[in-house]
Short mmCIF file of C-alpha atoms and ligand atoms in Angstrom, two decimals:
data_model
loop_
_atom_site.label_atom_id
_atom_site.label_comp_id
_atom_site.label_asym_id
_atom_site.label_seq_id
_atom_site.Cartn_x
_atom_site.Cartn_y
_atom_site.Cartn_z
CA MET G 1 25.33 -27.49 2.09
CA ALA G 2 23.82 -24.40 0.52
CA LEU G 3 20.68 -22.55 1.40
CA ILE G 4 18.42 -23.43 -1.54
CA ASP G 5 14.71 -22.92 -1.30
CA LEU G 6 11.81 -24.94 -2.80
CA TYR G 7 12.00 -22.91 -6.00
CA GLY G 8 15.71 -23.44 -6.54
CA ARG G 9 16.85 -19.97 -5.32
CA LYS G 10 20.26 -19.95 -3.58
CA HIS G 11 20.58 -17.69 -0.58
CA ASP G 12 23.95 -15.95 0.02
CA TYR G 13 22.83 -12.63 1.45
CA LEU G 14 21.75 -11.87 5.06
CA ARG G 15 20.38 -8.53 6.13
CA ILE G 16 20.60 -7.87 9.82
CA SER G 17 18.54 -5.22 11.69
CA VAL G 18 20.74 -4.43 14.68
CA THR G 19 18.21 -2.16 16.37
CA ASP G 20 14.67 -0.89 15.88
CA ARG G 21 15.66 2.56 17.29
CA CYS G 22 16.32 5.53 15.12
CA ASN G 23 17.34 9.16 15.28
CA LEU G 24 14.79 10.05 12.50
CA ARG G 25 11.08 9.39 11.96
CA CYS G 26 10.61 9.03 8.19
CA ILE G 27 7.00 9.28 7.09
CA TYR G 28 7.11 6.04 5.08
CA CYS G 29 8.71 4.06 7.82
CA MET G 30 7.16 4.96 11.17
CA GLY G 31 4.62 7.19 12.83
CA PRO G 32 5.45 10.65 14.35
CA GLU G 33 5.83 9.10 17.79
CA GLY G 34 8.42 6.67 16.51
CA VAL G 35 8.11 2.90 17.10
CA LYS G 36 7.25 1.20 20.35
CA GLN G 37 10.83 0.28 21.25
CA ILE G 38 11.81 -3.25 21.96
CA PRO G 39 13.35 -3.46 25.45
CA HIS G 40 17.14 -3.87 25.41
CA HIS G 41 17.01 -7.41 26.84
CA GLN G 42 14.87 -8.57 23.92
CA ILE G 43 17.40 -7.38 21.35
CA LEU G 44 19.99 -9.94 20.18
CA THR G 45 23.40 -9.27 21.64
CA TYR G 46 26.34 -8.87 19.25
CA GLU G 47 27.60 -12.32 20.25
CA GLU G 48 24.21 -13.82 19.35
CA ILE G 49 24.15 -12.04 16.00
CA LEU G 50 27.62 -13.43 15.35
CA GLU G 51 26.37 -16.97 15.97
CA VAL G 52 23.80 -16.52 13.21
CA VAL G 53 26.37 -15.02 10.87
CA LYS G 54 28.79 -17.91 11.43
CA ALA G 55 26.10 -20.52 10.87
CA GLY G 56 25.02 -18.63 7.73
CA ALA G 57 28.61 -18.46 6.47
CA ALA G 58 28.97 -22.18 6.85
CA LEU G 59 25.98 -22.55 4.51
CA GLY G 60 27.12 -20.13 1.83
CA ILE G 61 26.12 -16.73 3.11
CA SER G 62 28.84 -14.43 1.86
CA LYS G 63 27.19 -10.97 1.99
CA ILE G 64 26.00 -9.22 5.15
CA ARG G 65 24.21 -5.82 5.34
CA LEU G 66 23.77 -4.15 8.70
CA THR G 67 20.59 -2.02 8.90
CA GLY G 68 17.89 -1.01 11.34
CA GLY G 69 16.32 1.26 12.63
CA GLU G 70 19.46 3.26 12.44
CA PRO G 71 22.43 0.91 12.80
CA LEU G 72 24.77 3.75 13.95
CA VAL G 73 22.72 4.53 17.04
CA ARG G 74 23.41 1.11 18.51
CA LYS G 75 26.33 1.30 20.99
CA GLY G 76 29.43 -0.62 20.06
CA ILE G 77 28.51 -1.11 16.38
CA LEU G 78 32.17 -0.94 15.38
CA PHE G 79 32.76 -4.09 17.42
CA LEU G 80 30.13 -5.97 15.42
CA VAL G 81 31.52 -4.70 12.10
CA LYS G 82 35.05 -5.81 13.06
CA GLU G 83 33.90 -9.26 14.15
CA ILE G 84 31.71 -9.92 11.10
CA ALA G 85 34.47 -8.76 8.78
CA GLN G 86 36.62 -11.54 10.18
CA VAL G 87 34.18 -14.40 9.76
CA PRO G 88 35.60 -16.79 7.13
CA GLY G 89 33.39 -16.81 4.04
CA ILE G 90 31.99 -13.25 4.53
CA THR G 91 33.36 -11.35 1.48
CA CYS G 92 31.06 -8.42 1.47
CA LEU G 93 30.04 -6.26 4.39
CA ALA G 94 27.77 -3.31 3.84
CA MET G 95 25.49 -0.95 5.88
CA THR G 96 22.30 0.98 5.13
CA THR G 97 22.18 4.19 7.21
CA ASN G 98 20.50 7.57 7.19
CA GLY G 99 24.01 9.03 7.25
CA ILE G 100 23.39 11.50 10.03
CA LEU G 101 26.15 9.99 12.20
CA LEU G 102 28.56 9.11 9.37
CA PRO G 103 30.76 12.23 9.83
CA GLN G 104 31.99 10.61 13.08
CA PHE G 105 31.70 6.95 12.04
CA ALA G 106 32.69 6.68 8.33
CA ALA G 107 36.45 6.38 8.86
CA PRO G 108 36.33 4.01 11.84
CA LEU G 109 33.73 1.86 10.02
CA LYS G 110 36.04 1.52 7.05
CA GLU G 111 38.92 0.67 9.35
CA ALA G 112 36.77 -1.97 11.09
CA GLY G 113 36.15 -3.69 7.73
CA LEU G 114 32.95 -2.16 6.34
CA GLN G 115 33.21 -1.98 2.58
CA ARG G 116 30.08 -0.28 1.24
CA VAL G 117 27.37 2.02 2.41
CA ASN G 118 23.86 2.91 1.27
CA ILE G 119 22.66 6.27 2.50
CA SER G 120 18.99 7.28 2.53
CA LEU G 121 18.45 10.76 1.20
CA ASP G 122 14.93 11.48 -0.09
CA SER G 123 15.26 15.17 -0.74
CA LEU G 124 17.85 17.81 -1.60
CA LYS G 125 15.77 20.59 -0.03
CA PRO G 126 16.21 21.22 3.71
CA ALA G 127 12.47 21.84 4.34
CA VAL G 128 11.36 18.75 2.38
CA TYR G 129 14.07 16.59 3.99
CA ARG G 130 12.78 17.75 7.39
CA LYS G 131 9.17 17.04 6.36
CA ILE G 132 10.02 13.48 5.22
CA THR G 133 12.25 12.61 8.19
CA ARG G 134 10.18 14.76 10.57
CA CYS G 135 13.30 15.94 12.50
CA GLY G 136 16.37 15.53 10.24
CA GLU G 137 18.88 18.20 9.08
CA LEU G 138 19.77 17.84 5.39
CA ALA G 139 23.21 19.37 6.01
CA GLN G 140 24.07 16.56 8.43
CA ALA G 141 23.03 13.84 5.91
CA LEU G 142 25.04 15.55 3.18
CA ALA G 143 28.07 15.79 5.46
CA GLY G 144 27.60 12.02 6.08
CA ILE G 145 27.73 11.32 2.31
CA GLU G 146 30.95 13.39 1.99
CA ALA G 147 32.46 11.53 4.95
CA ALA G 148 31.67 8.20 3.39
CA LEU G 149 33.32 9.21 0.09
CA GLU G 150 36.35 10.57 1.92
CA ALA G 151 36.75 7.44 4.04
CA GLY G 152 36.92 5.32 0.85
CA LEU G 153 33.66 3.37 1.40
CA ASN G 154 32.95 2.14 -2.06
CA PRO G 155 30.49 2.24 -3.65
CA VAL G 156 28.42 4.91 -1.88
CA LYS G 157 24.85 4.44 -2.95
CA ILE G 158 22.01 6.86 -2.19
CA ASN G 159 18.51 5.44 -1.53
CA ILE G 160 15.61 7.66 -2.59
CA VAL G 161 12.06 6.49 -1.89
CA LEU G 162 10.00 8.19 -4.63
CA MET G 163 6.82 9.78 -3.32
CA LYS G 164 4.08 11.54 -5.23
CA ARG G 165 3.61 15.17 -4.17
CA ILE G 166 6.46 14.89 -1.64
CA ASN G 167 9.67 14.57 -3.61
CA HIS G 168 8.70 13.59 -7.18
CA ARG G 169 9.51 17.09 -8.49
CA GLU G 170 13.11 16.63 -7.31
CA VAL G 171 13.88 13.82 -9.76
CA PRO G 172 15.67 16.25 -12.15
CA ALA G 173 17.85 17.62 -9.31
CA PHE G 174 18.80 14.06 -8.30
CA LEU G 175 19.61 13.21 -11.93
CA LYS G 176 21.90 16.25 -12.01
CA LEU G 177 23.63 15.07 -8.82
CA ALA G 178 24.43 11.74 -10.54
CA LEU G 179 25.82 13.70 -13.47
CA GLU G 180 28.20 15.64 -11.23
CA LYS G 181 29.23 13.24 -8.46
CA GLU G 182 30.41 9.68 -8.35
CA LEU G 183 27.30 8.56 -6.53
CA HIS G 184 25.01 5.66 -7.28
CA LEU G 185 21.51 6.91 -6.90
CA ARG G 186 18.78 4.31 -6.47
CA PHE G 187 15.17 5.23 -6.72
CA ILE G 188 12.94 2.82 -4.67
CA GLU G 189 9.18 2.34 -5.00
CA TYR G 190 7.28 3.15 -1.84
CA MET G 191 6.33 -0.23 -0.27
CA PRO G 192 3.22 -0.79 1.79
CA ILE G 193 4.79 -2.15 4.94
CA GLY G 194 3.52 -1.94 8.53
CA ALA G 195 1.10 0.72 9.69
CA GLN G 196 2.70 3.26 7.31
CA GLY G 197 1.52 1.03 4.45
CA LEU G 198 -1.93 2.53 4.99
CA GLU G 199 -0.64 5.76 3.39
CA HIS G 200 0.75 3.93 0.40
CA HIS G 201 -1.94 4.74 -2.09
CA LYS G 202 -1.45 8.49 -1.45
CA TYR G 203 2.27 8.47 -2.25
CA TYR G 204 3.00 5.55 -4.55
CA LEU G 205 4.49 6.50 -7.97
CA PRO G 206 5.95 3.88 -10.32
CA LEU G 207 9.57 4.36 -11.28
CA SER G 208 8.71 4.74 -14.99
CA TYR G 209 8.32 8.35 -13.82
CA VAL G 210 12.11 8.62 -13.46
CA LYS G 211 12.67 7.45 -17.01
CA GLU G 212 10.16 9.94 -18.27
CA GLN G 213 11.89 12.81 -16.46
CA ALA G 214 15.29 11.80 -17.72
CA ALA G 215 13.98 11.68 -21.32
CA ARG G 216 12.42 15.13 -20.83
CA MET G 217 15.77 16.49 -19.78
CA GLY G 218 17.39 15.06 -22.83
CA LEU G 219 19.32 12.56 -20.69
CA PRO G 220 18.39 9.11 -21.97
CA LEU G 221 19.04 6.40 -19.42
CA THR G 222 21.39 3.81 -20.92
CA PRO G 223 21.67 0.32 -19.35
CA ALA G 224 25.01 0.16 -17.53
CA GLU G 225 27.20 -2.19 -15.57
CA PRO G 226 25.78 -2.19 -11.97
CA PRO G 227 28.07 -1.09 -9.15
CA PRO G 228 29.17 -3.93 -6.84
CA GLY G 229 26.30 -5.29 -4.75
CA ALA G 230 23.65 -3.58 -6.81
CA GLY G 231 21.19 -6.41 -6.06
CA PRO G 232 17.87 -6.13 -7.87
CA ALA G 233 18.42 -2.54 -9.11
CA GLU G 234 18.15 -1.94 -12.88
CA THR G 235 21.22 0.23 -13.44
CA PHE G 236 21.63 3.03 -15.98
CA SER G 237 24.21 5.65 -16.89
CA LEU G 238 23.61 9.23 -17.99
CA PRO G 239 25.46 10.74 -20.91
CA GLY G 240 28.70 12.15 -19.46
CA GLY G 241 27.59 11.37 -15.88
CA LYS G 242 30.01 10.43 -13.11
CA GLY G 243 27.47 8.35 -11.16
CA THR G 244 24.71 5.86 -12.10
CA ILE G 245 20.96 5.61 -11.65
CA GLY G 246 19.37 2.51 -10.21
CA LEU G 247 15.67 1.67 -10.26
CA ILE G 248 14.36 -0.75 -7.64
CA HIS G 249 10.83 -1.78 -8.39
CA PRO G 250 9.75 -4.20 -5.63
CA ILE G 251 6.12 -3.63 -6.60
CA SER G 252 5.60 -2.84 -10.23
CA ARG G 253 8.23 -5.36 -11.39
CA HIS G 254 9.06 -7.54 -8.47
CA PHE G 255 12.32 -9.43 -8.40
CA CYS G 256 11.15 -12.40 -6.36
CA ALA G 257 12.44 -14.96 -8.97
CA SER G 258 16.05 -13.98 -8.28
CA CYS G 259 15.73 -13.20 -4.54
CA ASN G 260 18.77 -14.37 -2.57
CA ARG G 261 18.04 -12.69 0.78
CA LEU G 262 17.28 -13.67 4.32
CA ARG G 263 16.58 -11.18 7.07
CA LEU G 264 17.27 -11.20 10.80
CA THR G 265 15.27 -8.80 12.95
CA ALA G 266 16.65 -7.05 15.99
CA GLU G 267 14.64 -9.29 18.31
CA GLY G 268 16.08 -12.39 16.60
CA TYR G 269 13.48 -13.50 14.06
CA LEU G 270 14.64 -14.91 10.77
CA LYS G 271 12.46 -13.91 7.80
CA SER G 272 12.66 -15.43 4.35
CA CYS G 273 10.78 -12.55 2.73
CA LEU G 274 10.27 -8.90 3.63
CA TYR G 275 6.54 -9.29 3.00
CA TRP G 276 5.89 -12.64 4.61
CA GLN G 277 4.76 -12.98 8.21
CA ASP G 278 6.01 -16.50 8.72
CA GLU G 279 9.31 -16.23 10.59
CA ARG G 280 11.31 -18.20 13.14
CA SER G 281 13.10 -17.07 16.33
CA VAL G 282 16.79 -17.93 16.50
CA ARG G 283 16.72 -18.06 20.29
CA PRO G 284 16.07 -21.83 20.63
CA ALA G 285 19.19 -22.48 18.49
CA LEU G 286 21.54 -20.16 20.30
CA GLY G 287 24.66 -21.92 21.64
CA ASP G 288 24.21 -24.83 19.17
CA PRO G 289 25.84 -24.21 15.72
CA VAL G 290 24.24 -27.30 14.16
CA ALA G 291 20.74 -26.30 15.37
CA MET G 292 21.38 -22.81 14.01
CA GLN G 293 22.25 -24.18 10.57
CA GLU G 294 19.13 -26.40 10.66
CA LEU G 295 17.03 -23.37 11.58
CA LEU G 296 18.44 -21.41 8.63
CA GLN G 297 17.56 -24.30 6.29
CA ASP G 298 14.02 -24.41 7.75
CA VAL G 299 13.52 -20.67 7.19
CA VAL G 300 14.70 -20.91 3.61
CA ARG G 301 12.08 -23.69 3.11
CA LEU G 302 9.36 -21.29 4.34
CA LYS G 303 10.09 -18.81 1.59
CA PRO G 304 7.06 -18.05 -0.68
CA GLU G 305 7.50 -18.14 -4.41
CA LYS G 306 6.59 -14.46 -4.53
CA HIS G 307 5.10 -11.64 -2.41
CA ARG G 308 1.69 -10.13 -2.82
CA MET G 309 2.55 -6.44 -2.90
CA SER G 310 0.90 -4.68 -5.80
CA PRO G 311 0.35 -1.08 -7.01
CA GLN G 312 -3.29 -1.70 -6.36
CA GLN G 313 -2.61 -2.52 -2.69
CA LYS G 314 -5.84 -1.87 -0.78
CA PRO G 315 -5.49 -0.87 2.87
CA GLY G 316 -6.98 -3.70 4.92
CA LEU G 317 -6.30 -6.32 2.24
CA LEU G 318 -3.28 -7.46 4.19
CA ASN G 319 -2.73 -7.17 7.93
CA LEU G 320 -0.50 -4.11 7.58
CA GLN G 321 -1.22 -3.02 11.18
CA GLY G 322 -0.16 -6.38 12.58
CA MET G 323 2.99 -6.52 10.42
CA ARG G 324 6.42 -5.53 11.59
CA GLY G 325 7.27 -2.09 10.28
CA MET G 326 10.24 -1.39 8.03
CA SER G 327 12.35 -0.12 10.95
CA LYS G 328 11.99 -3.47 12.67
CA ILE G 329 12.82 -5.54 9.60
CA GLY G 330 15.50 -3.32 8.22
CA GLY G 331 14.25 -2.68 4.67
N1 SAM Q 401 17.88 3.89 8.99
C1 SAM Q 401 18.56 3.43 7.87
C2 SAM Q 401 18.14 4.17 6.60
O1 SAM Q 401 17.14 4.92 6.63
O2 SAM Q 401 18.88 4.05 5.62
C3 SAM Q 401 18.36 1.94 7.62
C4 SAM Q 401 16.99 1.36 7.88
S1 SAM Q 401 15.76 1.79 6.69
C5 SAM Q 401 14.33 0.91 7.28
C6 SAM Q 401 16.31 0.93 5.29
C7 SAM Q 401 15.82 1.42 3.93
O3 SAM Q 401 14.40 1.14 3.87
C8 SAM Q 401 15.95 2.90 3.70
O4 SAM Q 401 16.60 3.14 2.49
C9 SAM Q 401 14.50 3.40 3.62
O5 SAM Q 401 14.41 4.48 2.69
C10 SAM Q 401 13.79 2.15 3.14
N2 SAM Q 401 12.36 2.20 3.45
C11 SAM Q 401 11.77 2.34 4.68
N3 SAM Q 401 10.45 2.31 4.55
C12 SAM Q 401 10.15 2.12 3.24
C13 SAM Q 401 8.96 2.04 2.50
N4 SAM Q 401 7.80 2.06 3.08
N5 SAM Q 401 9.09 1.82 1.11
C14 SAM Q 401 10.28 1.77 0.52
N6 SAM Q 401 11.47 1.85 1.21
C15 SAM Q 401 11.39 2.02 2.52
FE1 SF4 Q 402 14.89 5.70 10.59
FE2 SF4 Q 402 15.70 4.65 8.39
FE3 SF4 Q 402 13.16 4.34 9.13
FE4 SF4 Q 402 14.02 6.68 8.35
S1 SF4 Q 402 13.89 4.87 7.06
S2 SF4 Q 402 12.82 6.33 10.19
S3 SF4 Q 402 16.08 6.73 9.04
S4 SF4 Q 402 14.90 3.53 10.09
#
């Protein structure tokens, strides 16, 4: 049986947040003090995560993305990658990471069965990168990107959250990067999630800005074949460019109608939508594969037709404070 919701959408993609902890403190994701960490005993063990993956695979989940927090700060992550890669039915295994630890992990991750990686890189200037991440070294993230390319992780995608007055002036530099390197750059609209959502109105900029900048540079964006696993990104090529440009507009042009994703939080809550507070704990179903499959079906039935994020998002309109932050859901 497949995971089909009330609106006919088939779900084959599960994003798993393996930890809420992180070695950075990005301004759009968490406060300067970081997040109130979930105690270790409340985090799903790798064996428990695998139970959810196996139940999902039996119902047609074929793609898994490991995320966080920062997935590479969780001890033993290679074990989880290796185990998930062997689950029958899982044909695509990817990770979203800030890349800081990739110089040491890229090759072993590839060997363990990871296929693809998305690396967050919101600036090409050391001081701006530090301002956004509050403590990160740009050189380390860039070394992580090189390590991923060298290890043969493919494709390597770069996630850039576009922010007014923070990094919007760097769009031309990012476009040049996609001209020169075989990297798939994806600009993402700032989403109002968790307490950081209260800052949303200050920073939000629609991605039409990227198209305008490309046109100004005489580099028209031409619709192109998306790299594998491009999901909802609109993909473009640049004349003579080695890489591609993706635009992910969760807000100005949401892609709810084709959403195929479920999310598992580090504490073990299954969510049918990033922006929907109704969720179910997997704990009652642990140890019972049939109950786990039923739970997955229930969660899919909870999925709303569409989310309520909008560019006019008013702080206080939604319970942003009470909502899990991005680092707990995994983006
Ligand atoms: N630590 C890893 C990283 O930064 O890539 C994985 C977790 S992070 C929560 C996953 C993705 O969510 C990142 O690409 C990050 O840029 C994105 N993200 C976090 N907060 C966001 C927000 N408010 N709006 C848009 N994207 C956001
Ligand atoms: Fe950490 Fe990723 Fe959130 Fe940045 S976006 S604070 S790297 S979890």
